[in-house]
Amino acid sequence: MAQDIRELNRNAVLTELLNQRPATRKQIAEATGISAATVTRAVDQLILDGVVCEVSEVVVENRGRRAILLDLVADASLVLGIDLGASNTRMIVTDLLANPMTAIEIPTPTELGPTELALWVADTAKLAVGDHWDTVAAISLGLPGAVSQVDRTVSNAPNLRQVEDPTFLTVCELAIGLPLHVDNDANLALLGELRFGAARHTPYAAMLSLGAGLGVGIAIDGVVLRGRHGLVGEFGQIPIGPHGERLESFTTGPGLLRHAAAAGMELASPAELFADGGGGSDSAPDQVRAKLRAEFDQALVAVLTAIAVSSEPETIVLGGGIAKSLTENLGSYQRLLEQNIRIAPTLTRVELGDFSGAAGAVVAALHAVYLDLGVQPSSLSALPKSNTLSPESIHDIRRVNV
């Protein structure tokens, strides 16, 4: 029993330190209600374990009395966040306080089979970390599909079918040599924006990723909802077309290109559909363009409405290649939402750009490390307390050649 109490006190002290960091022993004692002597014993043990360190002295009273600030030992271990996309793969390496060390972006070799792709992910991860591989404590992997929390099977990944094969995760984990924390890429992108980006000021938010696929992440009170089989937010599977076509067919890059080709229009990229020019003409190409755009708008408003009425987020963050073309139109979509449901969430673009998913994977990996260290699970949604992982910091450490 005494051991259990000591461990509970230790964990409470560590949790409060991460919530306040850096903090003094007195501040931790006042915040937790634990006696100063008990806090000191817990801190001494955390220092002995190499988890916490003393970082500086501060004046705490008018008479000049000083106290020692404590903080987590940031460089004790590293974490790696991986966002495996159908077009590109992005990775971020940070220390335990989310201070970024390396960020890479590289085309995904989609021509590889499940085993070969898994080996490529492992090799690329080791190249990203470099000589510090032995210090990696946790790795989180985002995939473009629904990830079951029951058995880690992956479904609904039409743009990267290899990840649905059980061989992929098995080989990837064996080749990496560490347990993988696996989640849907939209969930992780939302987690990244919640901690470091456009949703950091609200715990009630959603992420809508529009690119090669359609992904939605939903957070309530700062916690990302997942469901047993990872199907929460899979609104792209909803049939809305006359022949049962799904929402994602009208809103994703591959779907837009297929619809354009079926209508006799060639688009070099989906972005052409949203480009200015020719919109007011009665020519056949412009009529086709207007029809495709109207179908897109209707489908997008349907997705946004589904997100709004299912979880009442204060903010919906839009990311992905298609979303980049919609920046100037977010106000129009928000007004349409308000007409539908009267009270609509604010629509905004991602702040972390293409690295939202990798940043969220870093957060998930950090949470795994924090749990192992003894941090209380109920506090994880507010951690890490850091603003170091920003678009500017990612740009500064980004490696182009791997």
Coordinates of C-alpha atoms in Angstrom, one line a residue:
M1 CA 0.0 0.0 0.0
A2 CA 2.8 2.4 0.9
Q3 CA 4.5 1.7 -2.4
D4 CA 1.2 2.4 -4.2
I5 CA 0.8 5.8 -2.4
R6 CA 4.4 6.8 -3.3
E7 CA 3.8 5.9 -6.9
L8 CA 0.5 7.9 -7.0
N9 CA 2.2 10.9 -5.5
R10 CA 5.1 10.6 -7.9
N11 CA 2.7 10.4 -10.9
A12 CA 0.7 13.4 -9.6
V13 CA 3.9 15.5 -9.2
L14 CA 5.1 14.6 -12.7
T15 CA 1.7 15.3 -14.2
E16 CA 1.5 18.7 -12.5
L17 CA 5.0 19.6 -13.5
L18 CA 4.2 18.9 -17.2
N19 CA 1.1 21.0 -16.9
Q20 CA 2.9 23.9 -15.4
R21 CA 6.5 23.4 -16.7
P22 CA 8.8 24.7 -15.6
A23 CA 7.6 24.8 -12.0
T24 CA 9.0 24.9 -8.4
R25 CA 8.4 22.3 -5.7
K26 CA 6.2 24.8 -3.9
Q27 CA 4.1 25.5 -7.0
I28 CA 3.5 21.8 -7.5
A29 CA 2.6 21.3 -3.8
E30 CA 0.1 24.1 -3.9
A31 CA -1.5 22.9 -7.1
T32 CA -1.8 19.3 -6.1
G33 CA -2.5 19.7 -2.4
I34 CA 0.3 17.2 -1.6
S35 CA 2.6 18.2 1.3
A36 CA 5.8 19.9 0.5
A37 CA 7.8 17.1 2.1
T38 CA 6.1 14.5 -0.1
V39 CA 6.6 16.6 -3.2
T40 CA 10.3 16.9 -2.4
R41 CA 10.6 13.1 -2.0
A42 CA 8.8 12.5 -5.3
V43 CA 10.9 15.1 -7.1
D44 CA 14.1 13.5 -5.7
Q45 CA 13.0 10.1 -7.1
L46 CA 12.2 11.6 -10.5
I47 CA 15.6 13.3 -10.6
L48 CA 17.2 10.0 -9.6
D49 CA 15.3 8.2 -12.4
G50 CA 16.6 10.7 -14.9
V51 CA 13.0 12.0 -15.7
V52 CA 13.2 15.5 -14.1
C53 CA 16.0 18.0 -13.7
E54 CA 16.6 21.3 -12.0
V55 CA 17.0 24.0 -14.6
S56 CA 17.3 27.4 -12.9
E57 CA 16.8 29.5 -9.8
V58 CA 14.1 32.1 -9.6
V59 CA 13.2 34.8 -7.0
V60 CA 9.9 33.8 -5.5
E61 CA 9.3 36.4 -2.8
N62 CA 10.0 40.2 -2.4
R63 CA 12.7 39.5 0.2
G64 CA 14.8 37.8 -2.5
R65 CA 14.2 34.2 -1.5
R66 CA 15.0 31.8 -4.3
A67 CA 13.5 28.5 -5.5
I68 CA 14.6 26.0 -8.1
L69 CA 12.6 25.5 -11.3
L70 CA 12.1 21.9 -12.4
D71 CA 11.5 20.5 -15.9
L72 CA 11.3 17.3 -17.8
V73 CA 14.6 16.0 -19.1
A74 CA 13.8 16.7 -22.7
D75 CA 16.6 14.9 -24.4
A76 CA 16.2 11.7 -22.4
S77 CA 14.5 10.2 -25.4
L78 CA 13.2 11.0 -28.9
V79 CA 9.8 10.4 -30.6
L80 CA 9.0 10.0 -34.2
G81 CA 5.7 10.9 -35.9
I82 CA 5.0 9.5 -39.4
D83 CA 2.2 10.5 -41.8
L84 CA 2.1 7.9 -44.6
G85 CA 0.1 9.5 -47.4
A86 CA -1.0 8.3 -50.8
S87 CA 1.1 11.0 -52.5
N88 CA 3.8 11.9 -49.9
T89 CA 5.1 10.7 -46.6
R90 CA 6.1 13.2 -43.9
M91 CA 8.0 12.5 -40.7
I92 CA 9.0 14.7 -37.7
V93 CA 11.5 13.8 -34.9
T94 CA 11.3 15.7 -31.6
D95 CA 12.5 15.4 -28.1
L96 CA 10.2 14.8 -25.1
L97 CA 9.0 18.4 -25.0
A98 CA 8.1 18.5 -28.7
N99 CA 11.2 20.5 -29.7
P100 CA 11.6 19.5 -33.3
M101 CA 14.9 18.1 -34.6
T102 CA 14.2 16.9 -38.1
A103 CA 11.3 17.0 -40.6
I104 CA 11.3 15.3 -43.9
E105 CA 8.9 15.0 -46.9
I106 CA 9.3 12.4 -49.5
P107 CA 7.1 10.9 -52.3
T108 CA 5.4 7.7 -51.2
P109 CA 6.4 4.8 -53.5
T110 CA 2.9 3.6 -54.1
E111 CA 4.0 1.0 -56.7
L112 CA 5.4 -1.2 -53.9
G113 CA 3.6 -4.1 -52.4
P114 CA 2.6 -4.3 -48.7
T115 CA 5.9 -5.9 -47.6
E116 CA 8.1 -3.6 -49.7
L117 CA 6.2 -0.5 -48.6
A118 CA 6.6 -1.5 -44.9
L119 CA 10.3 -2.0 -45.3
W120 CA 10.6 1.4 -47.1
V121 CA 8.7 3.1 -44.2
A122 CA 11.1 1.5 -41.7
D123 CA 14.2 2.4 -43.7
T124 CA 13.0 6.0 -44.2
A125 CA 12.3 6.3 -40.5
K126 CA 15.8 5.2 -39.5
L127 CA 17.3 7.7 -42.0
A128 CA 15.1 10.5 -40.6
V129 CA 16.4 9.8 -37.0
G130 CA 19.9 9.0 -38.0
D131 CA 22.5 8.3 -35.4
H132 CA 20.0 8.7 -32.5
W133 CA 17.9 5.7 -33.4
D134 CA 18.7 3.9 -30.2
T135 CA 17.1 6.8 -28.2
V136 CA 13.7 6.6 -29.9
A137 CA 11.1 5.8 -27.2
A138 CA 7.9 5.8 -29.3
I139 CA 6.7 6.0 -32.9
S140 CA 3.3 6.9 -34.1
L141 CA 2.1 6.1 -37.7
G142 CA -0.8 7.8 -39.5
L143 CA -2.5 5.9 -42.3
P144 CA -5.1 7.0 -44.9
G145 CA -7.8 4.6 -43.7
A146 CA -9.9 3.5 -40.8
V147 CA -7.8 1.8 -38.1
S148 CA -9.6 -0.6 -35.7
Q149 CA -8.9 -0.1 -32.0
V150 CA -9.8 -3.8 -31.5
D151 CA -7.3 -5.6 -33.7
R152 CA -5.5 -2.8 -35.6
T153 CA -6.9 -3.9 -39.0
V154 CA -7.1 -1.1 -41.6
S155 CA -10.0 -0.5 -43.9
N156 CA -11.4 2.2 -46.2
A157 CA -7.9 3.0 -47.7
P158 CA -8.8 3.0 -51.4
N159 CA -5.8 5.2 -52.3
L160 CA -3.2 3.1 -50.6
R161 CA -4.6 -0.5 -50.5
Q162 CA -1.3 -1.9 -49.3
V163 CA -1.9 -0.7 -45.8
E164 CA -5.1 -2.8 -45.6
D165 CA -3.0 -6.0 -45.9
P166 CA -2.2 -7.3 -42.4
T167 CA 1.3 -8.0 -43.7
F168 CA 2.0 -4.3 -43.9
L169 CA 1.8 -3.4 -40.2
T170 CA 3.4 -6.7 -39.1
V171 CA 6.5 -6.2 -41.3
C172 CA 6.7 -2.5 -40.5
E173 CA 6.7 -3.1 -36.8
L174 CA 9.3 -5.9 -37.0
A175 CA 11.5 -3.9 -39.3
I176 CA 11.3 -0.9 -37.0
G177 CA 11.9 -2.9 -33.9
L178 CA 9.5 -0.9 -31.7
P179 CA 5.7 -1.0 -31.1
L180 CA 3.9 1.2 -33.5
H181 CA 1.0 3.4 -32.3
V182 CA -1.3 3.5 -35.4
D183 CA -4.2 5.8 -36.2
N184 CA -6.1 7.4 -39.0
D185 CA -4.3 10.3 -40.6
A186 CA -7.2 12.7 -40.2
N187 CA -7.3 11.9 -36.5
L188 CA -3.6 12.7 -36.1
A189 CA -3.9 15.8 -38.3
L190 CA -6.6 17.1 -35.9
L191 CA -4.4 16.2 -32.9
G192 CA -1.6 18.2 -34.4
E193 CA -3.8 21.3 -35.0
L194 CA -5.3 20.9 -31.5
R195 CA -1.9 21.1 -29.8
F196 CA 0.1 23.4 -32.1
G197 CA -2.2 24.8 -34.8
A198 CA -5.5 26.3 -35.8
A199 CA -7.6 24.4 -33.1
R200 CA -5.3 25.1 -30.2
H201 CA -7.7 27.6 -28.6
T202 CA -10.7 25.2 -28.5
P203 CA -11.1 21.6 -27.3
Y204 CA -14.2 21.1 -29.5
A205 CA -12.9 20.9 -33.0
A206 CA -13.0 18.8 -36.2
M207 CA -10.5 18.2 -39.0
L208 CA -11.7 17.8 -42.6
S209 CA -8.9 16.5 -44.9
L210 CA -9.6 16.8 -48.6
G211 CA -7.1 15.4 -51.0
A212 CA -6.6 12.0 -52.5
G213 CA -9.2 10.9 -50.0
L214 CA -11.7 12.4 -47.6
G215 CA -10.9 12.1 -43.9
V216 CA -12.5 13.5 -40.8
G217 CA -11.3 13.7 -37.2
I218 CA -13.5 14.8 -34.4
A219 CA -12.5 16.0 -30.9
I220 CA -14.7 16.6 -27.9
D221 CA -13.2 18.2 -24.8
G222 CA -9.8 17.8 -26.4
V223 CA -10.1 14.1 -26.9
V224 CA -10.1 12.7 -30.4
L225 CA -13.0 10.2 -31.0
R226 CA -12.1 6.9 -32.6
G227 CA -14.6 4.2 -32.1
R228 CA -13.9 0.5 -31.8
H229 CA -13.4 0.0 -35.5
G230 CA -12.1 3.5 -36.4
L231 CA -15.2 4.4 -38.4
V232 CA -16.0 7.6 -36.5
G233 CA -15.9 10.4 -39.0
E234 CA -15.8 8.3 -42.1
F235 CA -18.5 10.5 -43.7
G236 CA -16.9 10.0 -47.1
Q237 CA -18.6 6.6 -47.2
I238 CA -22.1 8.1 -47.1
P239 CA -24.0 7.4 -50.4
I240 CA -25.5 10.5 -51.9
G241 CA -25.3 10.0 -55.7
P242 CA -28.2 8.7 -57.8
H243 CA -26.5 5.3 -58.2
G244 CA -25.2 5.1 -54.6
E245 CA -22.0 7.1 -55.3
R246 CA -20.3 8.1 -52.1
L247 CA -19.6 11.6 -50.8
E248 CA -15.8 11.1 -51.3
S249 CA -16.5 10.6 -55.0
F250 CA -17.6 14.2 -55.4
T251 CA -15.0 15.8 -53.1
T252 CA -11.6 14.1 -53.6
G253 CA -9.0 14.5 -56.3
P254 CA -9.4 11.1 -57.9
G255 CA -13.2 11.4 -57.8
L256 CA -13.2 14.9 -59.4
L257 CA -10.9 13.7 -62.2
R258 CA -13.2 10.7 -62.9
H259 CA -16.3 12.9 -63.0
A260 CA -14.6 15.4 -65.3
A261 CA -13.4 12.6 -67.7
A262 CA -16.9 11.1 -67.8
A263 CA -18.2 14.6 -68.7
G264 CA -15.7 14.9 -71.5
M265 CA -13.4 17.4 -69.7
E266 CA -9.7 16.7 -69.2
L267 CA -8.3 18.2 -66.0
A268 CA -4.5 18.1 -65.4
S269 CA -5.2 18.4 -61.7
P270 CA -8.3 18.9 -59.5
A271 CA -7.1 22.5 -58.8
E272 CA -8.1 23.5 -62.3
L273 CA -11.8 23.0 -61.3
F274 CA -11.4 25.8 -58.7
A275 CA -9.3 28.2 -60.9
D276 CA -10.8 31.6 -61.8
G277 CA -11.6 32.3 -65.4
G278 CA -14.3 31.2 -67.8
G279 CA -16.9 30.8 -65.2
G280 CA -19.5 33.1 -66.8
S281 CA -19.3 31.6 -70.3
D282 CA -22.0 29.5 -71.9
S283 CA -19.4 27.3 -73.6
A284 CA -19.7 23.6 -73.2
P285 CA -16.4 23.3 -71.1
D286 CA -17.5 26.0 -68.8
Q287 CA -21.0 24.5 -68.4
V288 CA -19.3 21.2 -67.4
R289 CA -17.0 23.0 -65.0
A290 CA -19.9 24.8 -63.4
K291 CA -21.8 21.5 -63.0
L292 CA -18.9 19.7 -61.5
R293 CA -18.2 22.6 -59.1
A294 CA -21.9 22.7 -58.1
E295 CA -21.8 19.0 -57.3
F296 CA -18.6 19.5 -55.3
D297 CA -20.1 22.4 -53.3
Q298 CA -23.2 20.4 -52.5
A299 CA -21.2 17.4 -51.4
L300 CA -18.8 19.6 -49.3
V301 CA -21.7 21.3 -47.6
A302 CA -23.2 17.9 -46.8
V303 CA -19.9 16.8 -45.2
L304 CA -19.6 20.0 -43.2
T305 CA -23.2 19.7 -42.1
A306 CA -22.7 16.1 -41.0
I307 CA -19.6 17.1 -39.0
A308 CA -21.5 20.0 -37.4
V309 CA -24.6 18.1 -36.3
S310 CA -22.7 15.0 -35.1
S311 CA -20.3 16.8 -32.8
E312 CA -21.0 20.5 -32.6
P313 CA -17.4 21.6 -33.0
E314 CA -16.5 25.3 -32.5
T315 CA -14.0 25.0 -35.3
I316 CA -13.6 22.9 -38.4
V317 CA -10.1 22.9 -39.8
L318 CA -9.7 22.1 -43.5
G319 CA -6.5 20.6 -44.8
G320 CA -5.2 18.6 -47.8
G321 CA -4.6 19.4 -51.4
I322 CA -8.2 20.2 -52.4
A323 CA -8.6 22.4 -49.3
K324 CA -5.7 24.6 -50.5
S325 CA -7.9 25.7 -53.4
L326 CA -10.8 26.7 -51.1
T327 CA -9.1 29.2 -48.9
E328 CA -10.9 32.2 -50.5
N329 CA -14.3 30.4 -50.3
L330 CA -14.4 29.4 -46.7
G331 CA -16.7 32.3 -45.8
S332 CA -19.2 31.3 -48.5
Y333 CA -19.3 27.7 -47.2
Q334 CA -19.7 29.0 -43.6
R335 CA -22.7 31.1 -44.7
L336 CA -24.3 28.1 -46.4
L337 CA -23.8 26.1 -43.2
E338 CA -25.5 28.8 -41.2
Q339 CA -28.5 28.7 -43.6
N340 CA -28.7 25.0 -43.0
I341 CA -28.3 24.7 -39.2
R342 CA -28.4 28.3 -38.0
I343 CA -25.4 28.0 -35.7
A344 CA -22.3 27.0 -37.6
P345 CA -18.7 26.3 -36.6
T346 CA -15.9 28.5 -37.8
L347 CA -14.2 27.2 -40.9
T348 CA -10.4 27.7 -41.1
R349 CA -7.3 26.4 -42.8
V350 CA -4.6 24.3 -41.2
E351 CA -1.8 26.2 -39.7
L352 CA 0.8 23.4 -39.8
G353 CA 0.2 22.9 -43.6
D354 CA 1.1 19.5 -45.0
F355 CA 2.8 18.5 -41.7
S356 CA -0.4 18.5 -39.5
G357 CA -0.6 14.7 -39.6
A358 CA 3.1 14.2 -38.7
A359 CA 2.8 16.7 -35.9
G360 CA -0.2 14.9 -34.6
A361 CA 1.7 11.6 -34.8
V362 CA 4.4 13.3 -32.6
V363 CA 1.7 14.2 -30.0
A364 CA 0.4 10.6 -30.0
A365 CA 4.0 9.2 -29.6
L366 CA 4.6 11.7 -26.7
H367 CA 1.4 10.6 -25.0
A368 CA 2.6 7.0 -25.1
V369 CA 5.9 8.0 -23.5
Y370 CA 4.2 10.2 -20.9
L371 CA 1.9 7.3 -19.9
D372 CA 5.0 5.0 -19.5
L373 CA 6.5 7.7 -17.3
G374 CA 3.5 7.8 -15.1
V375 CA 1.6 10.8 -16.3
Q376 CA -2.1 10.7 -15.4
P377 CA -4.2 9.7 -18.5
S378 CA -6.8 12.4 -17.8
S379 CA -4.2 15.1 -18.4
L380 CA -2.9 13.9 -21.7
S381 CA -5.3 16.0 -23.8
A382 CA -3.6 19.2 -22.7
L383 CA -0.1 17.9 -23.3
P384 CA 2.5 18.8 -24.4
K385 CA 2.5 22.3 -23.1
S386 CA 4.6 23.7 -25.9
N387 CA 4.4 26.0 -28.9
T388 CA 7.8 24.9 -30.3
L389 CA 6.3 22.8 -33.1
S390 CA 5.3 25.6 -35.5
P391 CA 5.3 26.0 -39.3
E392 CA 8.4 28.1 -38.9
S393 CA 10.3 25.6 -36.8
I394 CA 9.3 22.8 -39.2
H395 CA 10.5 24.8 -42.2
D396 CA 13.8 25.5 -40.4
I397 CA 14.6 21.8 -39.8
R398 CA 13.1 20.3 -42.9
R399 CA 15.4 18.0 -44.9
V400 CA 14.7 17.8 -48.6
N401 CA 17.2 15.0 -49.5
V402 CA 16.9 11.8 -47.4

